[in-house]
CSV table of C-alpha atoms and ligand atoms in Angstrom, one decimal:
chain,number,residue,atom,x,y,z
A,1,MET,CA,117.2,130.1,102.9
A,2,LYS,CA,116.6,129.0,106.4
A,3,LEU,CA,112.8,129.5,106.0
A,4,LYS,CA,112.9,127.6,102.7
A,5,SER,CA,114.6,124.6,104.3
A,6,PHE,CA,112.2,124.7,107.2
A,7,VAL,CA,109.2,124.7,104.8
A,8,LEU,CA,110.7,121.8,102.8
A,9,PHE,CA,111.3,119.9,106.1
A,10,VAL,CA,107.7,120.5,107.2
A,11,VAL,CA,106.3,119.4,103.8
A,12,ALA,CA,108.5,116.3,103.7
A,13,PHE,CA,107.8,115.3,107.3
A,14,SER,CA,104.0,115.8,107.0
A,15,ASN,CA,103.9,113.7,103.9
A,16,ILE,CA,105.7,110.9,105.7
A,17,LEU,CA,103.1,110.8,108.4
A,18,PHE,CA,99.8,111.2,106.5
A,19,GLY,CA,98.9,107.6,105.8
A,20,TRP,CA,96.9,106.8,102.6
A,21,GLY,CA,96.3,110.6,102.1
A,22,ASP,CA,92.9,112.2,102.5
A,23,GLN,CA,91.3,110.2,99.7
A,24,GLY,CA,92.4,106.8,101.0
A,25,HIS,CA,91.2,107.4,104.5
A,26,LYS,CA,87.9,108.8,103.4
A,27,LEU,CA,87.3,105.7,101.2
A,28,ILE,CA,88.1,103.3,104.0
A,29,ASN,CA,85.8,105.0,106.5
A,30,ASN,CA,83.0,105.4,103.9
A,31,LYS,CA,83.0,101.8,102.7
A,32,ALA,CA,83.3,100.3,106.2
A,33,VAL,CA,80.1,102.0,107.4
A,34,ALA,CA,78.4,100.9,104.3
A,35,LEU,CA,79.4,97.3,105.0
A,36,LEU,CA,77.8,97.1,108.5
A,37,PRO,CA,75.2,94.3,108.9
A,38,ALA,CA,71.4,95.0,108.8
A,39,GLU,CA,71.1,95.0,112.5
A,40,MET,CA,73.3,98.1,112.6
A,41,GLN,CA,71.5,100.0,109.8
A,42,ASP,CA,70.7,102.9,112.0
A,43,PHE,CA,74.4,103.6,112.2
A,44,THR,CA,74.7,104.4,108.5
A,45,LYS,CA,73.0,107.8,109.0
A,46,TRP,CA,76.4,108.9,110.3
A,47,LYS,CA,78.3,107.7,107.2
A,48,ASP,CA,79.0,111.2,105.8
A,49,TYR,CA,80.3,112.5,109.1
A,50,ILE,CA,82.6,109.5,109.7
A,51,THR,CA,83.9,109.8,106.1
A,52,LEU,CA,84.6,113.5,106.4
A,53,HIS,CA,86.3,113.2,109.8
A,54,SER,CA,88.5,110.2,108.8
A,55,VAL,CA,91.5,112.6,108.5
A,56,ASP,CA,91.0,114.5,111.8
A,57,PRO,CA,93.7,112.5,113.6
A,58,ASP,CA,96.3,113.6,111.0
A,59,ASN,CA,95.1,117.2,111.3
A,60,ARG,CA,95.4,117.0,115.1
A,61,LYS,CA,99.1,116.4,115.0
A,62,LYS,CA,100.0,120.0,114.6
A,63,ASP,CA,98.4,121.0,117.9
A,64,ASP,CA,98.9,117.8,119.9
A,65,LYS,CA,102.4,116.4,120.3
A,66,SER,CA,101.2,113.1,121.6
A,67,GLU,CA,99.3,112.4,118.4
A,68,ALA,CA,102.0,111.6,115.8
A,69,PRO,CA,103.3,108.3,117.3
A,70,LYS,CA,99.8,106.9,117.3
A,71,HIS,CA,99.9,106.7,113.5
A,72,PHE,CA,102.6,104.1,113.0
A,73,ILE,CA,104.7,101.4,114.5
A,74,ASP,CA,108.2,100.5,113.0
A,75,ILE,CA,107.5,97.0,114.2
A,76,ASP,CA,110.5,95.4,112.5
A,77,PHE,CA,112.7,97.6,114.7
A,78,TYR,CA,112.1,95.0,117.4
A,79,LYS,CA,114.3,91.9,117.2
A,80,GLU,CA,111.4,90.0,118.9
A,81,PHE,CA,109.1,90.7,116.0
A,82,ASN,CA,111.7,89.7,113.5
A,83,ALA,CA,112.1,86.4,115.4
A,84,GLY,CA,108.3,85.8,115.2
A,85,LYS,CA,107.8,86.6,118.9
A,86,MET,CA,106.6,90.2,119.2
A,87,ILE,CA,106.1,91.5,122.7
A,88,GLU,CA,102.6,92.9,122.4
A,89,ASN,CA,102.1,94.1,125.9
A,90,LYS,CA,103.3,97.7,126.0
A,91,LYS,CA,104.5,97.5,129.6
A,92,ASP,CA,106.7,94.5,128.9
A,93,LEU,CA,108.1,96.3,125.8
A,94,VAL,CA,108.8,99.5,127.8
A,95,ALA,CA,110.6,97.4,130.5
A,96,ILE,CA,113.1,96.3,127.9
A,97,TYR,CA,113.4,99.3,125.5
A,98,GLY,CA,112.3,102.3,127.7
A,99,ASP,CA,109.3,104.5,127.3
A,100,SER,CA,110.9,107.1,124.9
A,101,MET,CA,112.2,104.4,122.5
A,102,VAL,CA,108.9,102.6,122.4
A,103,THR,CA,107.1,105.9,121.7
A,104,LYS,CA,109.8,106.8,119.0
A,105,GLN,CA,109.0,103.5,117.2
A,106,GLY,CA,105.3,104.3,117.2
A,107,LEU,CA,102.2,103.4,119.3
A,108,LEU,CA,99.8,102.5,116.6
A,109,PRO,CA,98.5,99.1,117.9
A,110,TRP,CA,97.9,100.4,121.5
A,111,ALA,CA,96.3,103.7,120.2
A,112,THR,CA,94.0,101.6,118.0
A,113,LEU,CA,93.0,99.4,120.9
A,114,ASP,CA,92.5,102.4,123.2
A,115,THR,CA,90.2,104.0,120.6
A,116,TYR,CA,88.3,100.8,120.2
A,117,ASN,CA,87.7,100.6,124.0
A,118,LYS,CA,86.6,104.2,124.1
A,119,LEU,CA,84.1,103.4,121.3
A,120,ILE,CA,82.6,100.6,123.4
A,121,GLN,CA,82.2,103.0,126.3
A,122,ALA,CA,80.6,105.6,124.0
A,123,PHE,CA,78.1,103.0,122.8
A,124,LYS,CA,77.4,102.1,126.4
A,125,ASP,CA,76.9,105.7,127.4
A,126,LYS,CA,74.8,106.3,124.3
A,127,LYS,CA,76.7,109.5,123.6
A,128,LYS,CA,76.5,110.4,119.9
A,129,ASP,CA,79.4,112.9,119.9
A,130,ALA,CA,81.7,110.3,121.4
A,131,VAL,CA,80.5,107.5,119.1
A,132,LEU,CA,81.2,109.7,116.1
A,133,LEU,CA,84.6,110.9,117.3
A,134,TYR,CA,85.9,107.4,118.3
A,135,THR,CA,84.5,105.7,115.2
A,136,SER,CA,86.1,108.3,112.9
A,137,ASP,CA,89.4,108.0,114.8
A,138,LEU,CA,89.3,104.2,114.8
A,139,GLY,CA,88.9,104.1,111.1
A,140,HIS,CA,91.9,106.3,110.7
A,141,TYR,CA,94.1,104.1,112.8
A,142,VAL,CA,92.9,100.9,111.2
A,143,GLY,CA,93.6,102.5,107.8
A,144,ASP,CA,97.2,103.4,108.9
A,145,GLY,CA,97.7,99.9,110.2
A,146,HIS,CA,97.0,98.5,106.8
A,147,GLN,CA,99.4,100.9,105.1
A,148,PRO,CA,102.6,98.8,105.0
A,149,MET,CA,104.8,101.9,105.3
A,150,HIS,CA,103.2,102.8,108.6
A,151,THR,CA,104.4,99.4,110.0
A,152,MET,CA,108.0,99.3,109.0
A,153,LEU,CA,111.4,100.7,110.0
A,154,ASN,CA,112.3,101.6,106.4
A,155,TYR,CA,109.1,103.7,106.2
A,156,ASN,CA,110.4,106.2,103.7
A,157,GLY,CA,112.9,104.1,101.9
A,158,GLN,CA,115.6,106.0,103.8
A,159,LEU,CA,117.5,102.8,104.5
A,160,THR,CA,117.6,101.6,100.9
A,161,ASN,CA,118.3,104.9,99.1
A,162,GLN,CA,114.6,105.2,98.1
A,163,LYS,CA,113.8,108.4,100.0
A,164,GLY,CA,110.3,109.8,99.4
A,165,VAL,CA,108.8,106.4,98.5
A,166,HIS,CA,106.2,106.9,101.3
A,167,ALA,CA,104.5,109.9,99.7
A,168,ARG,CA,105.0,108.5,96.2
A,169,TYR,CA,103.1,105.4,97.1
A,170,GLU,CA,100.4,106.4,99.6
A,171,ILE,CA,99.6,109.9,98.2
A,172,LYS,CA,100.7,110.3,94.6
A,173,MET,CA,99.9,106.8,93.4
A,174,VAL,CA,96.8,106.2,95.6
A,175,ASP,CA,95.3,109.6,94.7
A,176,LYS,CA,95.8,108.9,91.0
A,177,TYR,CA,94.3,105.4,91.1
A,178,ILE,CA,91.6,106.0,93.8
A,179,LYS,CA,88.8,105.2,91.4
A,180,GLU,CA,90.3,101.8,90.6
A,181,ILE,CA,90.8,101.1,94.3
A,182,GLU,CA,87.3,102.1,95.1
A,183,ALA,CA,86.0,99.8,92.3
A,184,SER,CA,87.9,96.9,93.9
A,185,ILE,CA,86.2,97.1,97.2
A,186,THR,CA,84.0,94.0,97.4
A,187,LYS,CA,81.3,93.1,99.9
A,188,ALA,CA,82.8,90.9,102.6
A,189,ASP,CA,81.5,89.4,105.8
A,190,VAL,CA,81.7,91.6,108.9
A,191,LYS,CA,82.4,89.5,111.9
A,192,LYS,CA,82.6,89.7,115.7
A,193,ILE,CA,86.3,89.9,116.7
A,194,ASN,CA,86.9,88.0,119.9
A,195,ASP,CA,90.4,89.2,120.6
A,196,PRO,CA,90.8,92.7,119.1
A,197,PHE,CA,94.2,93.3,120.5
A,198,GLN,CA,95.6,90.2,118.8
A,199,TYR,CA,93.6,91.0,115.6
A,200,ILE,CA,95.2,94.5,115.4
A,201,PHE,CA,98.7,93.1,115.8
A,202,ASP,CA,98.0,90.4,113.2
A,203,TYR,CA,96.9,92.9,110.5
A,204,ILE,CA,99.9,95.1,111.3
A,205,ALA,CA,102.3,92.1,110.9
A,206,ASN,CA,100.6,91.2,107.7
A,207,ALA,CA,101.0,94.8,106.4
A,208,ASN,CA,104.6,94.7,107.3
A,209,SER,CA,105.2,91.6,105.3
A,210,VAL,CA,104.1,93.4,102.1
A,211,GLN,CA,107.1,95.8,102.2
A,212,PRO,CA,109.4,94.0,99.7
A,213,VAL,CA,106.7,94.3,97.1
A,214,LEU,CA,106.4,98.1,97.5
A,215,LEU,CA,110.2,98.7,97.7
A,216,ASP,CA,110.9,96.5,94.7
A,217,ALA,CA,108.2,98.2,92.7
A,218,ASP,CA,109.6,101.6,93.5
A,219,LEU,CA,113.1,100.6,92.2
A,220,TYR,CA,111.6,99.0,89.1
A,221,ALA,CA,109.3,101.9,88.3
A,222,ALA,CA,111.9,104.6,88.8
A,223,LYS,CA,114.4,102.7,86.7
A,224,SER,CA,112.0,102.0,83.8
A,225,ALA,CA,110.5,105.5,83.9
A,226,GLY,CA,113.9,107.2,84.2
A,227,SER,CA,112.6,109.1,87.2
A,228,ASN,CA,110.4,108.7,90.3
A,229,ASP,CA,108.6,111.9,89.6
A,230,ASN,CA,106.5,111.4,86.4
A,231,ASP,CA,103.3,109.7,85.2
A,232,GLU,CA,105.1,106.7,83.8
A,233,TYR,CA,106.6,106.1,87.3
A,234,LEU,CA,103.1,106.2,88.8
A,235,ARG,CA,101.7,103.9,86.1
A,236,LEU,CA,104.4,101.3,86.7
A,237,MET,CA,104.2,101.6,90.5
A,238,TRP,CA,100.5,100.9,90.2
A,239,PHE,CA,101.1,98.1,87.8
A,240,LYS,CA,103.4,96.4,90.2
A,241,THR,CA,101.6,97.1,93.5
A,242,ARG,CA,97.9,97.1,92.4
A,243,TYR,CA,97.2,93.6,93.8
A,244,VAL,CA,98.6,94.2,97.2
A,245,THR,CA,97.2,97.7,97.5
A,246,GLU,CA,93.7,96.6,96.7
A,247,ILE,CA,94.0,93.8,99.2
A,248,GLN,CA,95.2,96.2,101.9
A,249,PHE,CA,92.3,98.6,101.2
A,250,ASN,CA,89.8,95.7,101.2
A,251,THR,CA,91.0,94.3,104.4
A,252,ALA,CA,91.2,97.7,106.0
A,253,VAL,CA,87.5,98.3,105.2
A,254,THR,CA,86.4,94.8,106.4
A,255,ASP,CA,88.6,95.0,109.6
A,256,PHE,CA,87.3,98.4,110.5
A,257,ALA,CA,83.6,97.4,109.9
A,258,SER,CA,84.2,94.3,112.1
A,259,LEU,CA,85.7,96.4,114.9
A,260,ILE,CA,82.7,98.8,114.8
A,261,TYR,CA,80.4,95.8,114.9
A,262,SER,CA,82.3,94.2,117.7
A,263,ALA,CA,82.4,97.4,119.8
A,264,TRP,CA,78.7,97.7,119.4
A,265,ILE,CA,78.1,94.0,120.5
A,266,GLU,CA,80.5,94.5,123.5
A,267,ALA,CA,78.4,97.5,124.5
A,268,GLY,CA,75.3,95.3,124.6
A,269,LYS,CA,73.9,96.3,121.2
A,270,PRO,CA,72.4,99.6,122.2
A,271,ASP,CA,69.5,100.9,120.2
A,272,LEU,CA,71.1,103.3,117.7
A,273,SER,CA,67.9,105.1,117.0
A,274,GLY,CA,68.0,106.2,120.6
A,275,ILE,CA,71.5,107.7,120.5
A,276,GLN,CA,71.4,111.5,120.4
B,1,LIG,ZN1,97.6,108.8,110.1
């Protein structure tokens, strides 16, 4: 019994923290590399690697205790965010809330920026292994930052009696409709981002704002389908969230591509054919 409870706990907990599931992360990394402008065409030879390794940060969690908080931020935990004045500097936030509380609420924006800065350095150093590692990781964190449930305090519906909504949405529904999501990815302009830190916080705030759509859809689909664990539930969940889900995926792809492009420009546009 004890072992069974433990296994259930591990399964439930790991589901909570995955973020778009394997298929969603692979799609974002793959489409972002494909979107890079002509001057970065040499980069696309690494597309398969970056796609395959899009889920490495999730897999690292079991060996590295510091990894899990990098995948989310319960940003509406902070009264400053709810008042439209988020404290974005981590040191300032820690001064008010303490290090362990800030870590507990998640470190996603700072982990994303840190990975972005490491990618710039990897481009400067012309180190292929580091470029591949930090690009793959960056795509994962950007993907998580566009999954609304990785940006909110009620991340698993636990505060509104909707427990399990996280996995129902980001894994069960997304996996079932991944072909439709893929077909929705449209070519968008990749741009140089001048203030990546603010950019990251902005897309996280934007993802957070989508939460009522997801939670309302879950209630509606479960009620209409008579359960939250059948195909009818997933069909209705998709029907009600398709629009915002496709927007989140499209912006994740474009934002990730823009961050790769910006890191490369910041590094002085190194010749990618010369990176070994
Ligand atoms: Zn993740």
